[in-house]
Tab-separated table of C-alpha atoms in Angstrom:
chain	number	residue	atom	x	y	z
D	1	MET	CA	75.014	42.517	36.899
D	2	SER	CA	77.028	39.641	38.385
D	3	GLU	CA	77.572	36.407	36.453
D	4	GLU	CA	75.494	34.558	39.078
D	5	SER	CA	72.587	37.002	38.636
D	6	LYS	CA	72.813	36.691	34.865
D	7	HIS	CA	72.772	32.921	35.190
D	8	LYS	CA	69.653	32.993	37.400
D	9	GLU	CA	67.891	35.399	35.039
D	10	LYS	CA	68.752	33.157	32.110
D	11	GLN	CA	67.405	30.159	34.054
D	12	GLY	CA	64.132	31.986	34.728
D	13	SER	CA	63.772	33.013	31.094
D	14	ALA	CA	64.537	29.488	29.965
D	15	LYS	CA	61.771	28.128	32.188
D	16	ILE	CA	59.225	30.568	30.774
D	17	GLY	CA	60.477	29.858	27.279
D	18	ALA	CA	60.105	26.129	27.809
D	19	VAL	CA	56.512	26.589	28.886
D	20	ILE	CA	55.761	28.726	25.849
D	21	ILE	CA	57.385	26.238	23.488
D	22	LEU	CA	55.256	23.526	25.041
D	23	ILE	CA	52.155	25.661	24.486
D	24	ILE	CA	52.957	26.194	20.831
D	25	SER	CA	53.860	22.569	20.176
D	26	ALA	CA	51.250	21.041	22.515
D	27	ILE	CA	49.574	17.840	21.447
D	28	VAL	CA	45.827	17.665	21.142
D	29	PHE	CA	45.192	15.757	24.350
D	30	ILE	CA	42.306	13.302	24.148
D	31	PRO	CA	40.927	12.027	27.461
D	32	ALA	CA	38.776	8.976	28.249
D	33	GLY	CA	36.684	7.752	25.356
D	34	GLY	CA	39.131	8.835	22.666
D	35	SER	CA	38.204	10.571	19.443
D	36	LEU	CA	34.616	9.307	19.572
D	37	VAL	CA	33.994	11.461	22.621
D	38	PHE	CA	35.328	14.544	20.883
D	39	GLN	CA	33.324	13.758	17.773
D	40	ALA	CA	30.184	13.540	19.920
D	41	ILE	CA	31.014	16.911	21.474
D	42	ALA	CA	31.677	18.426	18.047
D	43	ASN	CA	28.391	17.063	16.722
D	44	SER	CA	26.513	18.544	19.649
D	45	GLY	CA	27.843	21.993	18.808
D	46	LYS	CA	28.591	22.593	22.487
D	47	ILE	CA	31.954	23.551	23.984
D	48	PRO	CA	32.829	22.306	27.477
D	49	VAL	CA	32.764	25.290	29.866
D	50	PHE	CA	34.385	24.448	33.207
D	51	GLY	CA	33.554	27.755	34.859
D	52	SER	CA	34.249	31.448	34.534
D	53	TYR	CA	35.866	34.437	36.183
D	54	LYS	CA	34.050	37.772	36.071
D	55	GLY	CA	31.979	36.465	33.186
D	56	LYS	CA	34.955	35.265	31.130
D	57	LYS	CA	34.461	31.582	30.346
D	58	ILE	CA	37.016	28.851	30.991
D	59	GLU	CA	36.433	26.820	27.841
D	60	TYR	CA	38.078	23.683	26.526
D	61	LYS	CA	38.608	24.369	22.833
D	62	PRO	CA	41.724	24.845	20.686
D	63	GLY	CA	43.463	28.163	21.263
D	64	THR	CA	42.174	28.733	24.797
D	65	GLU	CA	44.366	28.833	27.881
D	66	MET	CA	42.464	25.889	29.362
D	67	PHE	CA	43.126	23.805	26.256
D	68	ASN	CA	46.842	24.613	26.312
D	69	ASN	CA	47.099	23.937	30.037
D	70	VAL	CA	45.464	20.509	29.638
D	71	SER	CA	47.969	19.646	26.915
D	72	ASN	CA	50.875	20.892	29.038
D	73	GLN	CA	49.712	18.954	32.087
D	74	ALA	CA	49.355	15.804	29.957
D	75	GLU	CA	52.853	16.238	28.541
D	76	MET	CA	54.332	16.718	32.010
D	77	PHE	CA	52.468	13.655	33.256
D	78	LYS	CA	53.816	11.594	30.349
D	79	HIS	CA	57.320	12.904	31.013
D	80	ASN	CA	57.099	11.876	34.691
D	81	TYR	CA	55.208	8.587	34.373
D	82	GLY	CA	55.660	7.436	30.780
D	83	THR	CA	51.975	7.157	29.871
D	84	VAL	CA	48.732	8.889	30.792
D	85	SER	CA	46.643	6.361	32.672
D	86	GLN	CA	42.851	6.298	32.751
D	87	ASP	CA	42.871	7.489	36.368
D	88	ALA	CA	45.043	10.485	35.478
D	89	TYR	CA	42.540	12.190	33.165
D	90	TYR	CA	40.576	13.829	35.957
D	91	ARG	CA	43.741	15.007	37.730
D	92	ILE	CA	45.126	16.490	34.525
D	93	PHE	CA	41.964	18.422	33.721
D	94	TYR	CA	41.502	19.570	37.323
D	95	ALA	CA	45.102	20.807	37.549
D	96	ALA	CA	44.658	22.639	34.239
D	97	PHE	CA	41.437	24.234	35.483
D	98	GLY	CA	43.137	25.478	38.658
D	99	GLN	CA	46.095	26.739	36.657
D	100	THR	CA	43.821	28.604	34.234
D	101	LEU	CA	41.726	30.149	36.996
D	102	SER	CA	44.834	31.262	38.928
D	103	SER	CA	46.297	32.818	35.794
D	104	MET	CA	43.092	34.747	35.084
D	105	ILE	CA	42.858	36.093	38.641
D	106	TYR	CA	46.556	36.954	38.942
D	107	THR	CA	46.554	38.609	35.516
D	108	ASP	CA	43.506	40.654	36.455
D	109	ALA	CA	45.183	41.829	39.675
D	110	VAL	CA	48.407	42.880	37.908
D	111	THR	CA	46.583	44.533	35.004
D	112	LYS	CA	44.649	46.738	37.440
D	113	THR	CA	47.961	48.286	38.538
D	114	GLY	CA	48.629	49.527	35.016
D	115	TYR	CA	51.699	47.330	34.623
D	116	SER	CA	52.750	46.302	31.113
D	117	VAL	CA	55.427	43.761	30.281
D	118	PRO	CA	58.609	45.337	28.877
D	119	LYS	CA	59.455	44.288	25.329
D	120	GLU	CA	62.896	43.188	26.484
D	121	ALA	CA	61.404	40.793	29.035
D	122	VAL	CA	59.259	39.187	26.333
D	123	ASN	CA	62.319	38.852	24.081
D	124	ARG	CA	64.283	37.122	26.829
D	125	ALA	CA	61.381	34.761	27.475
D	126	ILE	CA	60.989	33.581	23.871
D	127	ILE	CA	64.604	33.580	22.728
D	128	GLY	CA	64.970	29.912	23.600
D	129	TYR	CA	62.579	29.046	20.781
D	130	PHE	CA	64.986	30.478	18.207
D	131	THR	CA	68.231	28.754	19.227
D	132	ASP	CA	70.305	26.283	17.229
D	133	ALA	CA	71.653	22.896	18.314
D	134	SER	CA	74.457	24.652	20.226
D	135	GLY	CA	72.018	26.711	22.249
D	136	ASN	CA	72.887	29.980	20.509
D	137	TYR	CA	70.354	32.443	19.109
D	138	SER	CA	69.799	31.910	15.377
D	139	SER	CA	68.464	34.746	13.225
D	140	LYS	CA	67.927	32.175	10.480
D	141	ILE	CA	65.502	30.170	12.641
D	142	TYR	CA	63.778	33.409	13.672
D	143	ASN	CA	63.331	34.565	10.055
D	144	GLN	CA	62.053	31.143	8.988
D	145	THR	CA	59.381	31.132	11.694
D	146	ASP	CA	56.020	32.375	10.401
D	147	GLU	CA	54.593	35.575	11.833
D	148	SER	CA	51.528	33.937	13.395
D	149	THR	CA	53.758	31.625	15.446
D	150	LYS	CA	55.949	34.517	16.580
D	151	LYS	CA	52.851	36.488	17.511
D	152	SER	CA	51.474	33.540	19.510
D	153	LEU	CA	54.814	33.152	21.262
D	154	ARG	CA	54.905	36.802	22.281
D	155	GLN	CA	51.292	36.764	23.491
D	156	ALA	CA	51.851	33.585	25.505
D	157	ALA	CA	55.073	34.994	26.997
D	158	GLU	CA	53.415	38.269	27.957
D	159	LYS	CA	50.527	36.469	29.623
D	160	SER	CA	52.877	34.118	31.469
D	161	LEU	CA	55.080	36.966	32.682
D	162	ILE	CA	52.114	38.977	34.012
D	163	SER	CA	50.754	35.988	35.910
D	164	SER	CA	54.174	34.945	37.222
D	165	LEU	CA	54.848	38.496	38.457
D	166	TYR	CA	51.950	38.257	40.901
D	167	ARG	CA	52.888	34.722	41.917
D	168	THR	CA	56.505	35.774	42.499
D	169	ASP	CA	55.551	38.784	44.608
D	170	VAL	CA	53.343	36.659	46.869
D	171	PHE	CA	55.080	33.300	47.011
D	172	GLY	CA	58.692	34.202	46.241
D	173	SER	CA	61.223	33.509	43.507
D	174	SER	CA	64.702	32.069	43.135
D	175	THR	CA	66.235	35.536	43.511
D	176	GLU	CA	67.912	35.859	46.910
D	177	VAL	CA	69.205	38.760	48.976
D	178	SER	CA	71.279	38.111	52.123
D	179	SER	CA	70.524	34.383	51.900
D	180	GLY	CA	66.781	35.024	51.818
D	181	LYS	CA	64.205	35.288	49.063
D	182	MET	CA	63.690	38.760	47.689
D	183	TYR	CA	59.953	38.305	47.395
D	184	GLY	CA	57.218	36.280	49.010
D	185	ILE	CA	55.847	35.524	52.450
D	186	LYS	CA	58.571	35.313	55.078
D	187	SER	CA	58.837	32.882	57.986
D	188	SER	CA	60.388	33.852	61.311
D	189	SER	CA	62.676	31.557	63.284
D	190	LYS	CA	60.118	31.506	66.126
D	191	GLU	CA	57.386	30.383	63.746
D	192	LYS	CA	59.588	27.563	62.496
D	193	ALA	CA	60.396	26.469	66.050
D	194	PHE	CA	56.729	26.601	67.054
D	195	ILE	CA	55.627	24.368	64.180
D	196	ALA	CA	58.597	22.022	64.590
D	197	ASN	CA	57.660	21.493	68.243
D	198	MET	CA	54.148	20.415	67.282
D	199	GLU	CA	55.505	16.978	66.471
D	200	SER	CA	57.355	16.596	69.766
D	201	GLU	CA	54.503	15.108	71.800
D	202	LYS	CA	53.231	11.800	70.492
D	203	LYS	CA	50.660	9.412	71.879
D	204	SER	CA	50.099	5.703	71.295
D	205	PHE	CA	46.751	3.964	71.622
D	206	GLU	CA	44.847	0.720	71.628
D	207	LEU	CA	41.294	0.679	70.325
D	208	VAL	CA	38.282	-1.333	69.276
D	209	ALA	CA	35.908	-0.422	66.459
D	210	PHE	CA	32.205	-1.251	66.194
D	211	SER	CA	31.352	-1.190	62.480
D	212	THR	CA	28.120	0.594	61.525
D	213	GLU	CA	28.106	-0.926	58.031
D	214	THR	CA	25.986	-3.862	59.211
D	215	PHE	CA	22.948	-3.766	61.466
D	216	PRO	CA	21.353	-6.764	63.200
D	217	GLU	CA	18.113	-7.942	61.610
D	218	GLU	CA	16.329	-8.079	64.962
D	219	GLU	CA	17.185	-4.427	65.586
D	220	ALA	CA	16.003	-3.466	62.100
D	221	VAL	CA	12.694	-5.237	62.743
D	222	LYS	CA	12.362	-3.471	66.091
D	223	TYR	CA	12.712	-0.126	64.287
D	224	ALA	CA	10.292	-1.213	61.562
D	225	ASN	CA	7.568	-2.226	64.018
D	226	ASN	CA	7.713	1.272	65.502
D	227	ASN	CA	7.658	2.893	62.041
D	228	ALA	CA	5.510	0.463	60.032
D	229	GLU	CA	3.843	3.097	57.812
D	230	LYS	CA	7.162	4.010	56.236
D	231	PHE	CA	7.338	0.559	54.662
D	232	THR	CA	3.815	0.435	53.274
D	233	LYS	CA	4.069	-0.436	49.577
D	234	TYR	CA	1.801	1.139	46.960
D	235	ASN	CA	0.756	-0.255	43.584
D	236	ILE	CA	0.916	2.924	41.557
D	237	SER	CA	1.765	4.184	38.060
D	238	ALA	CA	2.693	7.753	37.173
D	239	VAL	CA	3.001	10.141	34.252
D	240	THR	CA	5.572	12.884	34.887
D	241	LEU	CA	6.055	16.103	32.932
D	242	GLU	CA	8.504	18.907	33.606
D	243	ASN	CA	5.928	21.680	33.184
D	244	LYS	CA	2.917	22.141	35.474
D	245	ASP	CA	0.641	23.658	32.833
D	246	ALA	CA	1.414	20.799	30.440
D	247	ALA	CA	0.627	18.279	33.190
D	248	GLU	CA	-2.695	20.033	33.965
D	249	SER	CA	-3.587	19.997	30.271
D	250	LEU	CA	-2.690	16.311	29.974
D	251	LEU	CA	-4.867	15.436	32.987
D	252	LYS	CA	-7.858	17.089	31.301
D	253	GLN	CA	-7.173	15.135	28.098
D	254	ILE	CA	-7.061	11.857	30.023
D	255	LYS	CA	-10.290	12.632	31.865
D	256	ASN	CA	-11.968	13.596	28.564
D	257	ASN	CA	-10.822	10.302	26.994
D	258	GLU	CA	-8.754	12.176	24.407
D	259	VAL	CA	-5.690	10.169	25.392
D	260	THR	CA	-5.305	7.100	27.580
D	261	PHE	CA	-3.168	7.075	30.699
D	262	ASP	CA	-1.041	4.241	29.274
D	263	ASP	CA	-0.440	6.140	26.016
D	264	ALA	CA	0.557	9.197	28.036
D	265	ILE	CA	3.134	7.037	29.845
D	266	SER	CA	4.746	5.816	26.629
D	267	GLU	CA	4.478	9.049	24.613
D	268	LYS	CA	4.767	11.952	27.041
D	269	SER	CA	6.180	10.903	30.409
D	270	VAL	CA	9.732	11.670	31.564
D	271	LYS	CA	10.407	8.581	33.626
D	272	TYR	CA	12.234	10.031	36.626
D	273	TYR	CA	10.327	7.913	39.118
D	274	THR	CA	9.008	5.013	37.033
D	275	ASP	CA	10.089	2.144	34.832
D	276	LYS	CA	9.357	2.198	31.094
D	277	GLU	CA	5.872	0.815	31.781
D	278	GLY	CA	5.098	3.700	34.119
D	279	LYS	CA	5.151	1.657	37.355
D	280	LEU	CA	6.480	3.596	40.313
D	281	SER	CA	10.075	2.511	40.956
D	282	THR	CA	9.983	4.077	44.440
D	283	PRO	CA	6.744	2.516	45.738
D	284	TYR	CA	7.343	2.629	49.494
D	285	HIS	CA	5.798	5.289	51.695
D	286	TYR	CA	9.180	6.621	52.866
D	287	GLN	CA	10.244	6.976	49.224
D	288	LEU	CA	7.136	8.981	48.363
D	289	LEU	CA	7.851	11.253	51.321
D	290	LYS	CA	11.272	11.905	49.817
D	291	ASP	CA	10.147	12.292	46.190
D	292	VAL	CA	6.979	14.392	46.590
D	293	GLU	CA	7.530	18.089	47.253
D	294	ASN	CA	4.745	18.581	49.804
D	295	GLU	CA	4.125	15.965	52.507
D	296	GLU	CA	0.355	16.526	52.536
D	297	ASP	CA	0.233	15.381	48.887
D	298	VAL	CA	1.544	11.946	49.891
D	299	ALA	CA	-1.684	11.336	51.793
D	300	LYS	CA	-3.629	12.134	48.608
D	301	ILE	CA	-1.664	9.483	46.719
D	302	ALA	CA	-1.910	6.946	49.554
D	303	THR	CA	-5.740	7.142	49.685
D	304	LEU	CA	-6.374	6.676	45.941
D	305	LYS	CA	-8.772	3.865	45.062
D	306	PRO	CA	-7.986	1.371	42.252
D	307	GLN	CA	-7.962	3.082	38.817
D	308	GLU	CA	-8.456	6.505	40.439
D	309	LEU	CA	-6.254	9.378	39.226
D	310	SER	CA	-4.653	11.990	41.431
D	311	GLU	CA	-4.586	15.701	40.734
D	312	VAL	CA	-1.322	17.091	39.355
D	313	ILE	CA	1.221	16.761	42.181
D	314	GLN	CA	4.598	18.461	42.337
D	315	ASN	CA	7.594	16.297	43.044
D	316	ARG	CA	11.324	17.035	43.236
D	317	SER	CA	11.853	16.873	39.474
D	318	GLY	CA	8.579	17.781	37.818
D	319	TYR	CA	4.823	17.303	38.026
D	320	SER	CA	3.132	13.911	38.146
D	321	ILE	CA	-0.301	12.375	37.688
D	322	TYR	CA	-0.582	9.207	39.800
D	323	ARG	CA	-2.889	6.254	39.163
D	324	CYS	CA	-3.706	3.579	41.722
D	325	ASP	CA	-3.317	0.154	40.065
D	326	GLY	CA	-4.187	-2.039	43.056
D	327	GLU	CA	-4.487	-2.434	46.776
D	328	VAL	CA	-1.928	-1.172	49.282
D	329	THR	CA	0.448	-3.826	50.683
D	330	LYS	CA	1.102	-3.566	54.399
D	331	ALA	CA	4.647	-4.443	55.447
D	332	ASP	CA	5.289	-7.999	56.630
D	333	PHE	CA	8.403	-7.914	58.794
D	334	SER	CA	8.571	-11.694	58.984
D	335	ASP	CA	9.465	-11.619	55.280
D	336	ALA	CA	13.251	-11.600	54.647
D	337	ALA	CA	12.949	-9.370	51.556
D	338	THR	CA	11.008	-6.743	53.537
D	339	VAL	CA	13.617	-6.806	56.309
D	340	LYS	CA	16.303	-6.114	53.680
D	341	VAL	CA	14.281	-3.097	52.542
D	342	VAL	CA	14.233	-1.860	56.137
D	343	GLN	CA	17.991	-2.372	56.506
D	344	SER	CA	18.646	-0.510	53.252
D	345	TYR	CA	16.438	2.330	54.442
D	346	LEU	CA	18.275	2.578	57.767
D	347	THR	CA	21.688	2.540	56.090
D	348	ALA	CA	20.716	5.308	53.661
D	349	ASN	CA	18.477	7.480	55.849
D	350	GLU	CA	18.963	6.714	59.540
D	351	LYS	CA	22.716	6.600	60.003
D	352	GLY	CA	22.354	8.270	63.391
D	353	TYR	CA	19.971	5.570	64.583
D	354	ILE	CA	22.519	2.862	63.728
D	355	GLU	CA	25.353	4.847	65.311
D	356	ASN	CA	23.386	5.306	68.530
D	357	TYR	CA	22.879	1.543	68.759
D	358	TYR	CA	26.625	0.947	68.584
D	359	ILE	CA	27.428	3.908	70.840
D	360	GLU	CA	25.381	2.263	73.587
D	361	MET	CA	27.241	-0.992	72.987
D	362	ALA	CA	30.571	0.880	73.067
D	363	LYS	CA	29.598	2.514	76.373
D	364	SER	CA	29.103	-0.950	77.840
D	365	PHE	CA	32.524	-1.903	76.503
D	366	LYS	CA	34.115	1.105	78.213
D	367	ASN	CA	32.405	0.216	81.490
D	368	GLU	CA	33.854	-3.278	81.231
D	369	VAL	CA	37.325	-1.779	80.691
D	370	ALA	CA	36.924	0.147	83.945
D	371	LEU	CA	35.879	-3.032	85.791
D	372	SER	CA	38.548	-5.332	84.353
D	373	SER	CA	40.973	-4.406	81.568
D	374	PHE	CA	40.966	-3.453	77.893
D	375	GLU	CA	42.082	-6.939	76.880
D	376	GLU	CA	39.399	-8.677	78.960
D	377	ALA	CA	36.729	-6.334	77.578
D	378	CYS	CA	37.828	-7.282	74.052
D	379	ASN	CA	37.433	-10.950	74.923
D	380	LYS	CA	33.992	-10.437	76.460
D	381	PHE	CA	32.663	-8.409	73.493
D	382	GLN	CA	34.534	-10.550	70.943
D	383	LYS	CA	36.292	-7.503	69.511
D	384	THR	CA	39.734	-7.307	67.907
D	385	ARG	CA	42.188	-5.083	69.760
D	386	VAL	CA	43.975	-2.663	67.400
D	387	GLU	CA	47.369	-1.193	68.330
D	388	VAL	CA	48.161	2.340	67.126
D	389	PRO	CA	51.848	3.365	67.236
D	390	ALA	CA	52.685	6.787	68.664
D	391	PHE	CA	51.897	9.745	66.406
D	392	ALA	CA	51.477	13.491	66.777
D	393	LEU	CA	48.352	15.573	66.416
D	394	ASN	CA	48.353	16.746	62.796
D	395	TYR	CA	45.101	18.306	61.658
D	396	TYR	CA	44.510	17.583	57.966
D	397	ASN	CA	48.020	16.119	57.748
D	398	THR	CA	49.972	19.296	57.158
D	399	SER	CA	53.203	18.509	55.316
D	400	PHE	CA	55.378	20.251	57.940
D	401	TYR	CA	55.691	17.025	59.944
D	402	SER	CA	54.653	13.368	60.028
D	403	ALA	CA	51.125	12.444	58.977
D	404	SER	CA	48.593	10.438	60.969
D	405	PRO	CA	48.767	6.646	60.390
D	406	SER	CA	47.128	5.743	57.084
D	407	ASN	CA	47.778	2.011	57.314
D	408	ILE	CA	45.303	1.433	60.152
D	409	PRO	CA	41.843	1.277	58.517
D	410	GLU	CA	39.929	2.146	61.686
D	411	ILE	CA	41.555	5.607	61.937
D	412	ALA	CA	42.726	6.188	58.346
D	413	SER	CA	40.389	9.195	57.963
D	414	ILE	CA	41.102	10.806	61.322
D	415	SER	CA	43.256	13.735	60.163
D	416	GLY	CA	40.277	15.912	59.189
D	417	ASN	CA	37.918	14.899	62.002
D	418	VAL	CA	38.110	17.431	64.831
D	419	ASN	CA	35.935	15.453	67.247
D	420	ALA	CA	37.898	12.232	66.807
D	421	LEU	CA	41.255	13.992	67.170
D	422	GLN	CA	40.047	15.752	70.306
D	423	ALA	CA	38.757	12.464	71.736
D	424	LEU	CA	42.164	10.843	71.280
D	425	PHE	CA	44.588	13.613	72.123
D	426	SER	CA	42.763	14.842	75.234
D	427	LEU	CA	43.382	11.434	76.843
D	428	LYS	CA	45.898	11.072	79.643
D	429	ALA	CA	48.099	7.994	79.891
D	430	GLU	CA	46.085	4.819	80.605
D	431	GLN	CA	42.781	6.713	80.167
D	432	ALA	CA	39.989	5.307	77.959
D	433	SER	CA	37.885	7.535	75.741
D	434	ASP	CA	34.143	7.867	75.509
D	435	PRO	CA	32.781	6.291	72.301
D	436	PHE	CA	33.232	8.497	69.229
D	437	VAL	CA	32.195	8.127	65.592
D	438	LEU	CA	34.827	8.031	62.872
D	439	ALA	CA	33.767	7.206	59.308
D	440	SER	CA	31.791	3.927	59.516
D	441	ASN	CA	32.992	2.977	62.997
D	442	VAL	CA	32.154	3.754	66.597
D	443	ILE	CA	35.459	3.664	68.474
D	444	VAL	CA	36.632	3.324	72.055
D	445	ALA	CA	40.352	4.061	72.480
D	446	ARG	CA	42.786	3.947	75.360
D	447	CYS	CA	46.022	5.962	75.549
D	448	THR	CA	48.862	3.483	76.114
D	449	GLY	CA	51.707	5.971	76.279
D	450	ILE	CA	52.925	9.549	75.851
D	451	GLN	CA	56.421	10.305	74.551
D	452	LYS	CA	58.482	13.401	73.894
D	453	ASP	CA	60.572	13.414	70.713
D	454	PRO	CA	62.987	16.014	69.319
D	455	PRO	CA	61.362	18.780	67.225
D	456	ALA	CA	60.822	18.120	63.541
D	457	SER	CA	63.502	19.207	61.099
D	458	THR	CA	63.147	22.726	59.665
D	459	GLU	CA	65.634	22.160	56.858
D	460	ASN	CA	62.956	22.228	54.141
D	461	PHE	CA	60.585	24.529	55.995
D	462	ASP	CA	60.642	27.375	53.438
D	463	ALA	CA	59.921	25.099	50.484
D	464	THR	CA	57.152	23.340	52.406
D	465	ALA	CA	55.651	26.675	53.444
D	466	GLU	CA	55.683	27.892	49.845
D	467	LYS	CA	53.850	24.772	48.655
D	468	ALA	CA	51.332	25.060	51.492
D	469	ASP	CA	50.719	28.745	50.722
D	470	SER	CA	50.280	28.013	47.030
D	471	SER	CA	47.876	25.140	47.730
D	472	SER	CA	45.860	27.281	50.143
D	473	ALA	CA	45.739	30.063	47.575
D	474	SER	CA	44.365	27.689	44.921
D	475	SER	CA	41.549	26.646	47.254
D	476	ALA	CA	40.840	30.241	48.251
D	477	LEU	CA	40.751	31.459	44.651
D	478	GLN	CA	37.856	29.133	43.835
D	479	LYS	CA	35.777	30.896	46.506
D	480	LEU	CA	36.425	34.452	45.304
D	481	ASP	CA	33.592	36.673	44.169
D	482	GLY	CA	33.283	36.438	40.408
D	483	VAL	CA	34.423	32.807	40.239
D	484	GLU	CA	32.002	30.209	38.910
D	485	ASP	CA	33.253	26.648	39.368
D	486	LYS	CA	31.421	24.056	37.253
D	487	PHE	CA	34.358	21.681	36.887
D	488	ILE	CA	32.894	18.467	38.301
D	489	GLU	CA	29.578	18.591	36.455
D	490	THR	CA	31.215	19.640	33.181
D	491	TYR	CA	33.878	16.954	33.324
D	492	PHE	CA	31.294	14.286	34.100
D	493	ASN	CA	28.825	15.440	31.439
D	494	TYR	CA	31.370	15.725	28.623
D	495	PHE	CA	34.153	13.279	29.367
D	496	VAL	CA	32.565	10.577	31.535
D	497	SER	CA	28.977	10.330	30.292
D	498	ASN	CA	30.019	10.643	26.653
D	499	SER	CA	32.726	8.002	26.963
D	500	GLN	CA	30.259	5.612	28.612
D	501	ASP	CA	27.729	6.240	25.854
D	502	GLU	CA	30.318	5.341	23.219
D	503	GLU	CA	31.330	2.059	24.868
């Protein structure tokens, strides 16, 4: 073996050894909420389970791969940034989850082949743990290390080597043959040239944006007058139970005067839809339509007479008994508070209705552009003209070349929007687009120029391709059969909700 090859092998072993040392000496990383959060988790007797692979849980408890990976990620973050900020907790746990899942899947794939890690490879991987200040192997340090630590080191090294074998085969390693990587996905010169040329054509634009975040009161009232029943307000109380049979039994008790409706509210009701007094917190007709499972049951609630009880009615989160406490209030759209209710409803439930209003306005703007000019249309409609410097079409901002402009709020989210990208990049020079929706804006754009630039540099193409492949693999792994991903709900339930409870 050449000296260069020996050096590279030693480098690889040192990297694995460093990871293993970090695993053995990892701190107990405590995320948001501090020790009180962990004490609450310990008291509950429940262990956070972020998901599983083929039935094997990904748990956060001492000794598990997930636990070690969280500690490692935290240490690396501290090394790079000095401290672990509040905002970093989620990123650290999510990275550790992905790392753990990848390791489980890769290990499973390699194990199926019958491969076992040679003893010599494990020795090379852990030797760095037993070196003196000069970097030389020390039998004294080895003999002074307790057997459980040495066993943990060997197990961690074996696991890391199995996982890294799969990763190396697919994504490549530092080992080179004829100036190319021995392993991993290869890229042809034609592929590089093709991708590099994607950045050559760039287009510049001017645009106006009609924000859909506000909606004129007069338009809201116009909608409300055509849909008045939606804003009828009911004076109703409710008792909600999670079990239908229990709700049926409770209704009989209330009718037999064995328990009062008000006592049932305070003693038995789960208050998903009411305040602590049992009053419906979603009293409008459109809210009932959303909350009640079957639309025909809404009519039964709406026609209750004062003090009359409904039958047991299924809603989205249980079974309720409704009581009419007073007369129905018809909507008064001359009342400012009622108009605000309508506007809130439209914003939350009728986004398309609002967008269509501004699309029609944007069409009129485009027609004015055709009759006069873009600048004059801006003046007539009192809109601010936004200049967009030339950029290339880059779907989802691939890292192979320059990203879409992120400093222009009106188009900051365009990279992942196929319709918006097509609307812009199908334009010829001096041509104006039809109105299109992007985030909370309806936009009309005009192409102000088309330029041809040299192809993007391919100097770092291989490294970029490797990162892109690895990132794509991480996303794909979470969709494999046998993978259960409960990361978001688990993180929120254990590390966000608990920390808020302790504040």
